Amino acid sequence: MDKEIILCKLGEVALKGLNRRAFEDVLIKNIRRRLRDAGQFSVTARQSTVYVEPQDGDADMDLAEERCAKVFGVVAYTRAGAAEKSLPAIQEKAAAYLEEVLEDSSTFKVECKRSDKKFPYKSPEVSAEVGAYLLEKFPHLRVDVHRPDLVVRVEVREAEAFVHADPKPGAGGIPVGTGGKAAVLISGGLDSPVAAWMMAKRGVELTAIHFASPPYTSELAHRKVVRLLEKVSEYAGRIKMVTVNFTHLQEQIRDCCPEDLGTVILRRFMLRAAQQVARDEGCQALITGESLGQVASQTLQAIACTDAAADMPVFRPLIGADKSEIVRLAYQIGTYDISIEPHEDCCTIFTPKHPRTRPILHFVEEGEKAIDGEGLLAEALQSPGTIHIRPMGLGGLPDDGA
Ligand code: ATP
Ligand code: MG
């Protein structure tokens, strides 16, 4: 029997009491969706573990493992070898399936979990028998029950037994789709993709809103944002991306509003536009990548002035993060290399020479009156561009509802 499966350990999902079933269902659906192009798999949950079992020899286990590693709600995962439920079969499977790690380890122990209570050996007996067999097969090994290099795990389940080594850490968090829906204001920078990822990690389904100001911002800059979202969607699942044209609004702010308040006024219009799109998309909140004190528009006073333009809650998961912490996460998510490509953003064109770092709301509101804000917003929101971002580099394809 050469069957191999992937075991995914559920994290907080398991703690959600009565909601547990609903959380598990969403998680299973998310894993199934993520594995669609990796082959035929059965995905089922039993006892805080999701079993990902290939249905034929064509299934791509490496790809499936990579995908499971990025599903929120999974705290740990491992590939496991399946064995018939007899002691000799389990012993042989442990030796063959874990040969490489057994060779590389000096000390080990065996731990057995038996959910099939009809299996004729109790867990400690299985552990002892498998341990003795491995000691004979790999004479360099010693048993260490306190701090072993390797823990050989045997699970005796209803239909078969599984052997595996220590699980790897999963993406953590809770399943996307269990935590409502929010719209992330996404730029081509380092911060907003990380902010999006953090909220998705807490179960939030994402819609993305991007402001573009052609010809000041290029098609390449837009493409960069799409590529960033594709990376985020490897974790967050499908993301609808709405692009709003801000050219005319930005030109008007540049030409008519007080220069030193230009940035904060622009940001207020961003929030207003985002809020309208978010409502249309059924989102309950906005997300930005702001971090306190990072730039002039991210002082406490500037953020307060910006926030005053929105009624919806605005989440800023990076507010207390240092740049180095954000960079570390961007590496982990895979967005870092794309983010540092030099492309313009609508926030970086027409930047005032001396932006006011402590704007006062009253003066901002007065300054804004110089333009027809409502008319310009309506114009910007008239024909937003919409694409559907999906993991696996399939971004931009029309949504097939899957
Ligand atoms: P980022 O790295 O995310 O670009 P930043 O530190 O460069 O952030 P700003 O450019 O001031 O900061 O932008 C602050 C936040 O405003 C961003 O994190 C993002 O949420 C939003 N934002 C900025 N530019 C855009 C844009 N073109 N479209 C949509 N949202 C934007
Ligand atoms: Mg930016």
Short mmCIF file of C-alpha atoms and ligand atoms in Angstrom, two decimals:
data_model
loop_
_atom_site.label_atom_id
_atom_site.label_comp_id
_atom_site.label_asym_id
_atom_site.label_seq_id
_atom_site.Cartn_x
_atom_site.Cartn_y
_atom_site.Cartn_z
CA MET A 1 0.00 0.00 0.00
CA ASP A 2 1.70 3.16 -1.19
CA LYS A 3 -1.01 5.61 -0.38
CA GLU A 4 0.00 8.98 0.99
CA ILE A 5 -2.30 11.63 2.45
CA ILE A 6 -2.06 15.10 3.99
CA LEU A 7 -3.26 15.66 7.55
CA CYS A 8 -4.21 19.23 8.45
CA LYS A 9 -4.58 20.05 12.14
CA LEU A 10 -7.29 22.56 12.89
CA GLY A 11 -6.40 25.52 15.07
CA GLU A 12 -8.83 27.84 16.79
CA VAL A 13 -11.57 26.37 14.63
CA ALA A 14 -11.70 23.52 17.07
CA LEU A 15 -12.40 25.90 19.94
CA LYS A 16 -15.46 27.58 18.56
CA GLY A 17 -18.00 25.49 20.40
CA LEU A 18 -21.33 25.36 18.63
CA ASN A 19 -19.92 27.15 15.59
CA ARG A 20 -17.30 24.53 15.14
CA ARG A 21 -19.26 22.61 12.53
CA ALA A 22 -19.83 25.74 10.42
CA PHE A 23 -16.15 26.70 10.67
CA GLU A 24 -15.09 23.22 9.64
CA ASP A 25 -17.43 23.29 6.66
CA VAL A 26 -15.96 26.60 5.44
CA LEU A 27 -12.43 25.32 5.96
CA ILE A 28 -13.13 22.14 4.00
CA LYS A 29 -14.69 24.16 1.19
CA ASN A 30 -11.63 26.46 1.12
CA ILE A 31 -9.21 23.53 0.98
CA ARG A 32 -11.22 21.84 -1.80
CA ARG A 33 -11.23 25.03 -3.83
CA ARG A 34 -7.49 25.48 -3.40
CA LEU A 35 -6.80 21.93 -4.57
CA ARG A 36 -8.92 22.07 -7.69
CA ASP A 37 -6.01 22.05 -10.12
CA ALA A 38 -3.89 19.59 -8.10
CA GLY A 39 -6.01 16.52 -8.89
CA GLN A 40 -8.89 14.59 -7.35
CA PHE A 41 -8.93 14.69 -3.56
CA SER A 42 -11.37 13.76 -0.87
CA VAL A 43 -11.34 16.32 1.96
CA THR A 44 -13.05 15.33 5.20
CA ALA A 45 -12.82 16.35 8.86
CA ARG A 46 -12.63 14.04 11.85
CA GLN A 47 -11.47 14.83 15.37
CA SER A 48 -9.83 18.23 14.77
CA THR A 49 -8.03 16.93 11.72
CA VAL A 50 -8.80 17.42 8.04
CA TYR A 51 -7.87 14.45 5.87
CA VAL A 52 -6.79 15.31 2.36
CA GLU A 53 -6.74 12.03 0.45
CA PRO A 54 -5.83 11.69 -3.21
CA GLN A 55 -8.39 9.70 -5.18
CA ASP A 56 -6.02 8.44 -7.86
CA GLY A 57 -2.36 8.31 -8.84
CA ASP A 58 -2.54 11.54 -10.85
CA ALA A 59 -2.95 13.82 -7.84
CA ASP A 60 -0.02 16.21 -7.38
CA MET A 61 0.88 15.79 -3.70
CA ASP A 62 3.66 18.40 -3.70
CA LEU A 63 1.32 21.03 -5.06
CA ALA A 64 -1.42 19.97 -2.67
CA GLU A 65 0.96 20.28 0.28
CA GLU A 66 2.04 23.74 -0.85
CA ARG A 67 -1.60 24.79 -1.06
CA CYS A 68 -2.58 23.37 2.34
CA ALA A 69 0.32 25.31 3.86
CA LYS A 70 -1.46 28.53 2.87
CA VAL A 71 -4.98 27.83 4.06
CA PHE A 72 -5.99 29.91 7.08
CA GLY A 73 -7.47 27.79 9.86
CA VAL A 74 -4.79 25.09 9.60
CA VAL A 75 -2.24 25.35 12.45
CA ALA A 76 -0.09 22.43 11.35
CA TYR A 77 0.03 19.95 8.51
CA THR A 78 1.97 16.89 7.52
CA ARG A 79 2.14 14.28 4.84
CA ALA A 80 1.54 10.79 6.15
CA GLY A 81 1.95 7.27 4.80
CA ALA A 82 -1.06 4.97 5.00
CA ALA A 83 -0.71 1.38 6.17
CA GLU A 84 -3.03 -1.57 6.55
CA LYS A 85 -4.18 -2.03 10.11
CA SER A 86 -1.82 -4.76 11.20
CA LEU A 87 1.25 -4.41 13.38
CA PRO A 88 3.73 -5.70 10.76
CA ALA A 89 2.26 -3.42 8.07
CA ILE A 90 2.54 -0.38 10.38
CA GLN A 91 6.11 -1.30 11.33
CA GLU A 92 7.20 -1.70 7.72
CA LYS A 93 5.45 1.47 6.67
CA ALA A 94 7.14 3.49 9.44
CA ALA A 95 10.55 2.21 8.42
CA ALA A 96 10.03 2.78 4.70
CA TYR A 97 8.05 6.01 4.75
CA LEU A 98 10.27 7.77 7.28
CA GLU A 99 13.55 6.19 6.14
CA GLU A 100 15.25 9.47 5.31
CA VAL A 101 14.45 11.25 8.60
CA LEU A 102 15.23 8.10 10.58
CA GLU A 103 18.66 7.98 8.93
CA ASP A 104 19.23 11.63 9.79
CA SER A 105 18.19 11.37 13.44
CA SER A 106 20.20 10.10 16.40
CA THR A 107 17.36 9.73 18.88
CA PHE A 108 13.65 9.06 18.49
CA LYS A 109 10.49 7.93 20.15
CA VAL A 110 7.21 6.55 18.85
CA GLU A 111 3.84 7.97 19.83
CA CYS A 112 0.64 6.22 18.94
CA LYS A 113 -2.94 7.46 18.91
CA ARG A 114 -5.64 4.87 18.52
CA SER A 115 -9.13 6.03 17.66
CA ASP A 116 -10.20 2.52 16.66
CA LYS A 117 -10.60 0.93 20.04
CA LYS A 118 -11.17 -2.46 18.42
CA PHE A 119 -7.60 -2.60 17.19
CA PRO A 120 -6.08 -5.52 19.14
CA TYR A 121 -3.09 -3.53 20.48
CA LYS A 122 -3.29 -0.58 22.83
CA SER A 123 -1.41 2.62 22.00
CA PRO A 124 1.61 2.00 24.29
CA GLU A 125 1.93 -1.50 22.84
CA VAL A 126 1.93 -0.18 19.29
CA SER A 127 4.54 2.45 20.24
CA ALA A 128 6.76 -0.18 21.88
CA GLU A 129 6.47 -2.65 19.01
CA VAL A 130 7.11 -0.07 16.30
CA GLY A 131 10.01 1.39 18.34
CA ALA A 132 11.63 -2.02 18.75
CA TYR A 133 11.28 -2.72 15.03
CA LEU A 134 12.88 0.62 14.08
CA LEU A 135 15.75 0.10 16.54
CA GLU A 136 16.52 -3.18 14.83
CA LYS A 137 16.27 -1.71 11.33
CA PHE A 138 18.27 1.43 12.15
CA PRO A 139 20.94 0.33 14.63
CA HIS A 140 22.41 3.85 14.94
CA LEU A 141 19.20 5.07 16.64
CA ARG A 142 18.66 5.45 20.37
CA VAL A 143 15.37 5.99 22.15
CA ASP A 144 14.95 9.27 24.00
CA VAL A 145 11.49 9.86 25.39
CA HIS A 146 12.27 13.35 26.71
CA ARG A 147 14.01 15.25 23.92
CA PRO A 148 14.11 13.06 20.82
CA ASP A 149 15.33 14.38 17.44
CA LEU A 150 12.36 12.69 15.85
CA VAL A 151 8.90 11.69 17.01
CA VAL A 152 7.46 8.91 14.87
CA ARG A 153 3.70 9.28 15.04
CA VAL A 154 1.32 6.42 14.42
CA GLU A 155 -2.41 7.01 14.17
CA VAL A 156 -4.72 4.01 14.04
CA ARG A 157 -7.98 5.20 12.54
CA GLU A 158 -11.16 3.42 11.43
CA ALA A 159 -10.15 2.32 7.95
CA GLU A 160 -6.37 2.41 8.06
CA ALA A 161 -3.33 3.53 10.00
CA PHE A 162 -1.05 6.48 9.26
CA VAL A 163 2.57 7.15 10.07
CA HIS A 164 4.25 10.52 9.95
CA ALA A 165 6.92 12.72 11.51
CA ASP A 166 6.36 16.04 13.27
CA PRO A 167 3.86 18.30 11.46
CA LYS A 168 5.00 21.60 9.93
CA PRO A 169 3.50 24.90 11.07
CA GLY A 170 0.51 25.92 8.97
CA ALA A 171 -0.76 29.41 8.11
CA GLY A 172 -2.74 29.66 11.36
CA GLY A 173 -5.64 32.05 11.72
CA ILE A 174 -9.27 31.17 11.04
CA PRO A 175 -10.94 30.17 7.76
CA VAL A 176 -11.57 32.96 5.25
CA GLY A 177 -15.29 33.50 4.93
CA THR A 178 -16.12 33.04 8.60
CA GLY A 179 -15.30 36.63 9.58
CA GLY A 180 -17.42 38.84 7.34
CA LYS A 181 -16.27 40.85 4.35
CA ALA A 182 -14.12 43.98 4.13
CA ALA A 183 -12.63 46.14 1.40
CA VAL A 184 -8.89 46.75 1.44
CA LEU A 185 -7.49 49.94 -0.07
CA ILE A 186 -4.61 48.48 -1.99
CA SER A 187 -1.62 50.31 -3.45
CA GLY A 188 1.52 48.88 -4.99
CA GLY A 189 3.45 49.49 -1.76
CA LEU A 190 4.72 47.16 0.94
CA ASP A 191 2.10 47.78 3.56
CA SER A 192 -1.38 47.34 2.14
CA PRO A 193 -0.87 43.74 0.83
CA VAL A 194 0.38 42.78 4.31
CA ALA A 195 -2.61 44.51 5.95
CA ALA A 196 -4.93 42.60 3.59
CA TRP A 197 -3.26 39.31 4.47
CA MET A 198 -3.56 39.98 8.20
CA MET A 199 -7.29 40.59 8.00
CA ALA A 200 -7.81 37.52 5.77
CA LYS A 201 -5.95 35.55 8.42
CA ARG A 202 -8.69 36.48 10.87
CA GLY A 203 -11.31 35.01 8.57
CA VAL A 204 -12.26 38.13 6.59
CA GLU A 205 -13.18 37.79 2.93
CA LEU A 206 -11.52 40.53 0.87
CA THR A 207 -12.59 42.93 -1.82
CA ALA A 208 -9.78 45.16 -3.12
CA ILE A 209 -10.10 48.80 -4.13
CA HIS A 210 -7.35 50.50 -6.08
CA PHE A 211 -7.15 54.13 -7.15
CA ALA A 212 -5.37 54.81 -10.41
CA SER A 213 -4.65 58.14 -12.07
CA PRO A 214 -3.68 57.53 -15.67
CA PRO A 215 -1.68 58.83 -17.44
CA TYR A 216 0.23 59.87 -14.29
CA THR A 217 0.09 56.26 -13.15
CA SER A 218 0.86 53.56 -15.71
CA GLU A 219 -0.63 50.26 -16.78
CA LEU A 220 2.48 48.61 -15.32
CA ALA A 221 1.69 50.13 -11.92
CA HIS A 222 -1.80 48.62 -12.14
CA ARG A 223 -0.40 45.27 -13.20
CA LYS A 224 1.88 45.37 -10.17
CA VAL A 225 -1.13 45.67 -7.85
CA VAL A 226 -2.80 42.72 -9.60
CA ARG A 227 0.33 40.62 -9.08
CA LEU A 228 0.43 41.59 -5.39
CA LEU A 229 -3.20 40.57 -4.97
CA GLU A 230 -2.52 37.26 -6.69
CA LYS A 231 0.07 36.56 -3.99
CA VAL A 232 -2.34 37.55 -1.22
CA SER A 233 -5.07 35.40 -2.78
CA GLU A 234 -2.90 32.30 -2.38
CA TYR A 235 -3.92 32.70 1.26
CA ALA A 236 -7.09 34.76 1.08
CA GLY A 237 -8.84 32.97 -1.81
CA ARG A 238 -10.72 34.86 -4.49
CA ILE A 239 -10.56 38.65 -4.37
CA LYS A 240 -12.67 40.99 -6.44
CA MET A 241 -10.60 44.02 -7.44
CA VAL A 242 -12.29 47.31 -8.22
CA THR A 243 -10.19 50.04 -9.86
CA VAL A 244 -11.40 53.62 -9.54
CA ASN A 245 -10.08 56.40 -11.75
CA PHE A 246 -8.92 59.32 -9.62
CA THR A 247 -7.22 61.47 -12.28
CA HIS A 248 -9.71 64.32 -12.47
CA LEU A 249 -10.26 64.44 -8.72
CA GLN A 250 -6.52 64.56 -8.08
CA GLU A 251 -5.97 67.30 -10.66
CA GLN A 252 -8.70 69.37 -9.04
CA ILE A 253 -7.22 68.89 -5.56
CA ARG A 254 -3.80 69.90 -6.91
CA ASP A 255 -5.17 72.97 -8.68
CA CYS A 256 -7.72 74.26 -6.17
CA CYS A 257 -7.05 73.05 -2.61
CA PRO A 258 -4.40 74.35 -0.16
CA GLU A 259 -1.18 72.60 -1.14
CA ASP A 260 -0.12 71.61 2.36
CA LEU A 261 -3.46 69.82 2.91
CA GLY A 262 -3.49 68.07 -0.47
CA THR A 263 -2.48 64.68 0.84
CA VAL A 264 -4.97 64.51 3.67
CA ILE A 265 -7.75 65.76 1.37
CA LEU A 266 -6.88 63.10 -1.20
CA ARG A 267 -6.96 60.45 1.49
CA ARG A 268 -10.37 61.61 2.67
CA PHE A 269 -11.70 61.25 -0.85
CA MET A 270 -10.14 57.81 -1.08
CA LEU A 271 -12.05 56.75 2.02
CA ARG A 272 -15.31 58.23 0.75
CA ALA A 273 -14.99 56.49 -2.61
CA ALA A 274 -13.89 53.24 -0.99
CA GLN A 275 -16.83 53.33 1.38
CA GLN A 276 -19.31 53.61 -1.49
CA VAL A 277 -17.72 50.74 -3.37
CA ALA A 278 -17.54 48.72 -0.16
CA ARG A 279 -21.26 49.20 0.52
CA ASP A 280 -22.14 48.13 -3.03
CA GLU A 281 -20.01 45.03 -2.56
CA GLY A 282 -21.62 44.10 0.76
CA CYS A 283 -18.52 44.85 2.85
CA GLN A 284 -18.81 45.86 6.49
CA ALA A 285 -15.46 47.62 6.92
CA LEU A 286 -12.43 49.16 5.21
CA ILE A 287 -8.79 48.13 5.62
CA THR A 288 -5.69 50.25 5.01
CA GLY A 289 -1.95 49.62 5.36
CA GLU A 290 -1.31 52.69 7.50
CA SER A 291 1.25 52.52 10.27
CA LEU A 292 1.52 55.27 12.87
CA GLY A 293 4.15 57.89 12.12
CA GLN A 294 5.46 56.22 8.98
CA VAL A 295 4.87 59.25 6.71
CA ALA A 296 3.33 62.72 7.00
CA SER A 297 -0.17 61.42 6.24
CA GLN A 298 0.09 58.82 8.98
CA THR A 299 0.48 60.99 12.06
CA LEU A 300 -2.26 60.60 14.63
CA GLN A 301 -3.74 63.98 13.63
CA ALA A 302 -3.67 63.19 9.90
CA ILE A 303 -5.26 59.78 10.44
CA ALA A 304 -7.95 61.38 12.61
CA CYS A 305 -8.74 63.89 9.85
CA THR A 306 -8.85 61.10 7.27
CA ASP A 307 -11.03 58.89 9.45
CA ALA A 308 -13.55 61.67 9.94
CA ALA A 309 -14.55 61.27 6.28
CA ALA A 310 -15.79 57.69 6.78
CA ASP A 311 -18.71 56.22 8.74
CA MET A 312 -17.59 52.65 8.24
CA PRO A 313 -15.06 51.15 10.62
CA VAL A 314 -11.56 51.46 9.16
CA PHE A 315 -9.17 48.70 10.21
CA ARG A 316 -5.43 49.42 10.20
CA PRO A 317 -3.85 46.14 11.27
CA LEU A 318 -0.31 47.57 10.86
CA ILE A 319 -0.88 50.66 12.97
CA GLY A 320 1.61 49.55 15.64
CA ALA A 321 4.02 47.64 13.42
CA ASP A 322 7.60 48.68 12.63
CA LYS A 323 8.74 48.67 9.02
CA SER A 324 11.06 45.74 9.73
CA GLU A 325 8.14 43.70 11.04
CA ILE A 326 6.10 44.52 7.95
CA VAL A 327 9.02 43.58 5.71
CA ARG A 328 9.35 40.24 7.45
CA LEU A 329 5.69 39.45 6.82
CA ALA A 330 5.93 40.63 3.20
CA TYR A 331 8.76 38.11 2.69
CA GLN A 332 6.68 35.37 4.22
CA ILE A 333 3.65 36.16 2.06
CA GLY A 334 5.81 36.51 -1.06
CA THR A 335 4.87 40.12 -1.82
CA TYR A 336 8.18 41.77 -0.91
CA ASP A 337 9.95 41.43 -4.27
CA ILE A 338 6.95 42.76 -6.16
CA SER A 339 6.34 45.65 -3.74
CA ILE A 340 9.85 47.02 -4.05
CA GLU A 341 9.63 47.31 -7.85
CA PRO A 342 9.71 51.02 -8.62
CA HIS A 343 6.28 52.00 -9.89
CA GLU A 344 4.38 55.19 -9.29
CA ASP A 345 1.25 55.33 -7.15
CA CYS A 346 -1.48 57.94 -7.15
CA CYS A 347 -0.32 58.90 -3.64
CA THR A 348 3.17 59.70 -4.89
CA ILE A 349 2.20 62.03 -7.74
CA PHE A 350 1.55 65.71 -7.01
CA THR A 351 2.90 65.33 -3.46
CA PRO A 352 3.08 68.66 -1.63
CA LYS A 353 6.57 69.93 -0.76
CA HIS A 354 5.62 70.51 2.85
CA PRO A 355 2.62 68.41 3.82
CA ARG A 356 1.05 69.44 7.09
CA THR A 357 1.79 66.76 9.67
CA ARG A 358 -0.76 68.07 12.17
CA PRO A 359 -3.74 69.04 10.06
CA ILE A 360 -6.78 70.47 11.84
CA LEU A 361 -10.10 69.05 10.72
CA HIS A 362 -11.85 72.42 10.46
CA PHE A 363 -9.24 73.77 7.99
CA VAL A 364 -9.26 70.53 6.01
CA GLU A 365 -13.05 70.73 5.64
CA GLU A 366 -12.76 74.38 4.59
CA GLY A 367 -9.97 73.58 2.10
CA GLU A 368 -12.05 70.82 0.56
CA LYS A 369 -14.85 73.22 -0.31
CA ALA A 370 -12.73 74.60 -3.15
CA ILE A 371 -13.71 71.64 -5.33
CA ASP A 372 -17.01 70.02 -6.24
CA GLY A 373 -16.30 66.95 -4.17
CA GLU A 374 -19.64 65.24 -4.68
CA GLY A 375 -19.61 65.72 -8.43
CA LEU A 376 -16.03 64.53 -8.75
CA LEU A 377 -16.72 61.47 -6.59
CA ALA A 378 -19.77 60.59 -8.67
CA GLU A 379 -17.69 60.94 -11.83
CA ALA A 380 -14.91 58.73 -10.44
CA LEU A 381 -17.37 56.04 -9.38
CA GLN A 382 -19.27 56.05 -12.65
CA SER A 383 -17.39 53.25 -14.37
CA PRO A 384 -14.99 51.42 -12.09
CA GLY A 385 -13.00 48.57 -13.62
CA THR A 386 -13.57 45.15 -12.11
CA ILE A 387 -11.51 41.98 -12.30
CA HIS A 388 -11.45 38.79 -10.28
CA ILE A 389 -8.18 37.78 -8.74
CA ARG A 390 -7.67 34.12 -8.00
CA PRO A 391 -4.78 32.12 -6.61
CA MET A 392 -2.62 30.05 -8.95
CA GLY A 393 -1.81 33.00 -11.19
CA LEU A 394 -5.26 32.94 -12.77
CA GLY A 395 -5.90 36.58 -11.94
CA GLY A 396 -7.95 38.59 -14.37
CA LEU A 397 -10.03 35.68 -15.63
CA PRO A 398 -13.76 36.21 -15.47
CA ASP A 399 -15.27 34.69 -12.36
CA ASP A 400 -16.76 31.27 -12.92
CA GLY A 401 -18.45 31.28 -9.56
CA ALA A 402 -16.13 28.57 -8.27
P1 ATP B 1 1.54 51.15 1.08
O1 ATP B 1 2.88 50.53 1.27
O2 ATP B 1 0.42 50.22 1.37
O3 ATP B 1 1.45 51.85 -0.22
P2 ATP B 1 2.37 53.54 2.34
O4 ATP B 1 3.11 53.42 3.60
O5 ATP B 1 3.10 53.79 1.09
O6 ATP B 1 1.42 52.27 2.19
P3 ATP B 1 0.52 55.66 1.71
O7 ATP B 1 1.00 55.67 0.32
O8 ATP B 1 0.37 56.91 2.49
O9 ATP B 1 1.36 54.69 2.65
O10 ATP B 1 -0.87 54.93 1.77
C1 ATP B 1 -1.47 54.60 2.97
C2 ATP B 1 -2.58 53.62 2.68
O11 ATP B 1 -3.51 54.18 1.76
C3 ATP B 1 -2.07 52.38 1.98
O12 ATP B 1 -1.60 51.42 2.88
C4 ATP B 1 -3.32 51.92 1.26
O13 ATP B 1 -4.18 51.23 2.14
C5 ATP B 1 -3.96 53.23 0.86
N1 ATP B 1 -3.56 53.60 -0.52
C6 ATP B 1 -2.49 54.30 -0.91
N2 ATP B 1 -2.46 54.44 -2.26
C7 ATP B 1 -3.55 53.78 -2.73
C8 ATP B 1 -4.08 53.55 -4.02
N3 ATP B 1 -3.49 53.98 -5.12
N4 ATP B 1 -5.22 52.84 -4.11
C9 ATP B 1 -5.84 52.36 -3.00
N5 ATP B 1 -5.38 52.56 -1.78
C10 ATP B 1 -4.25 53.26 -1.62
MG MG B 2 2.01 53.76 -0.88
#
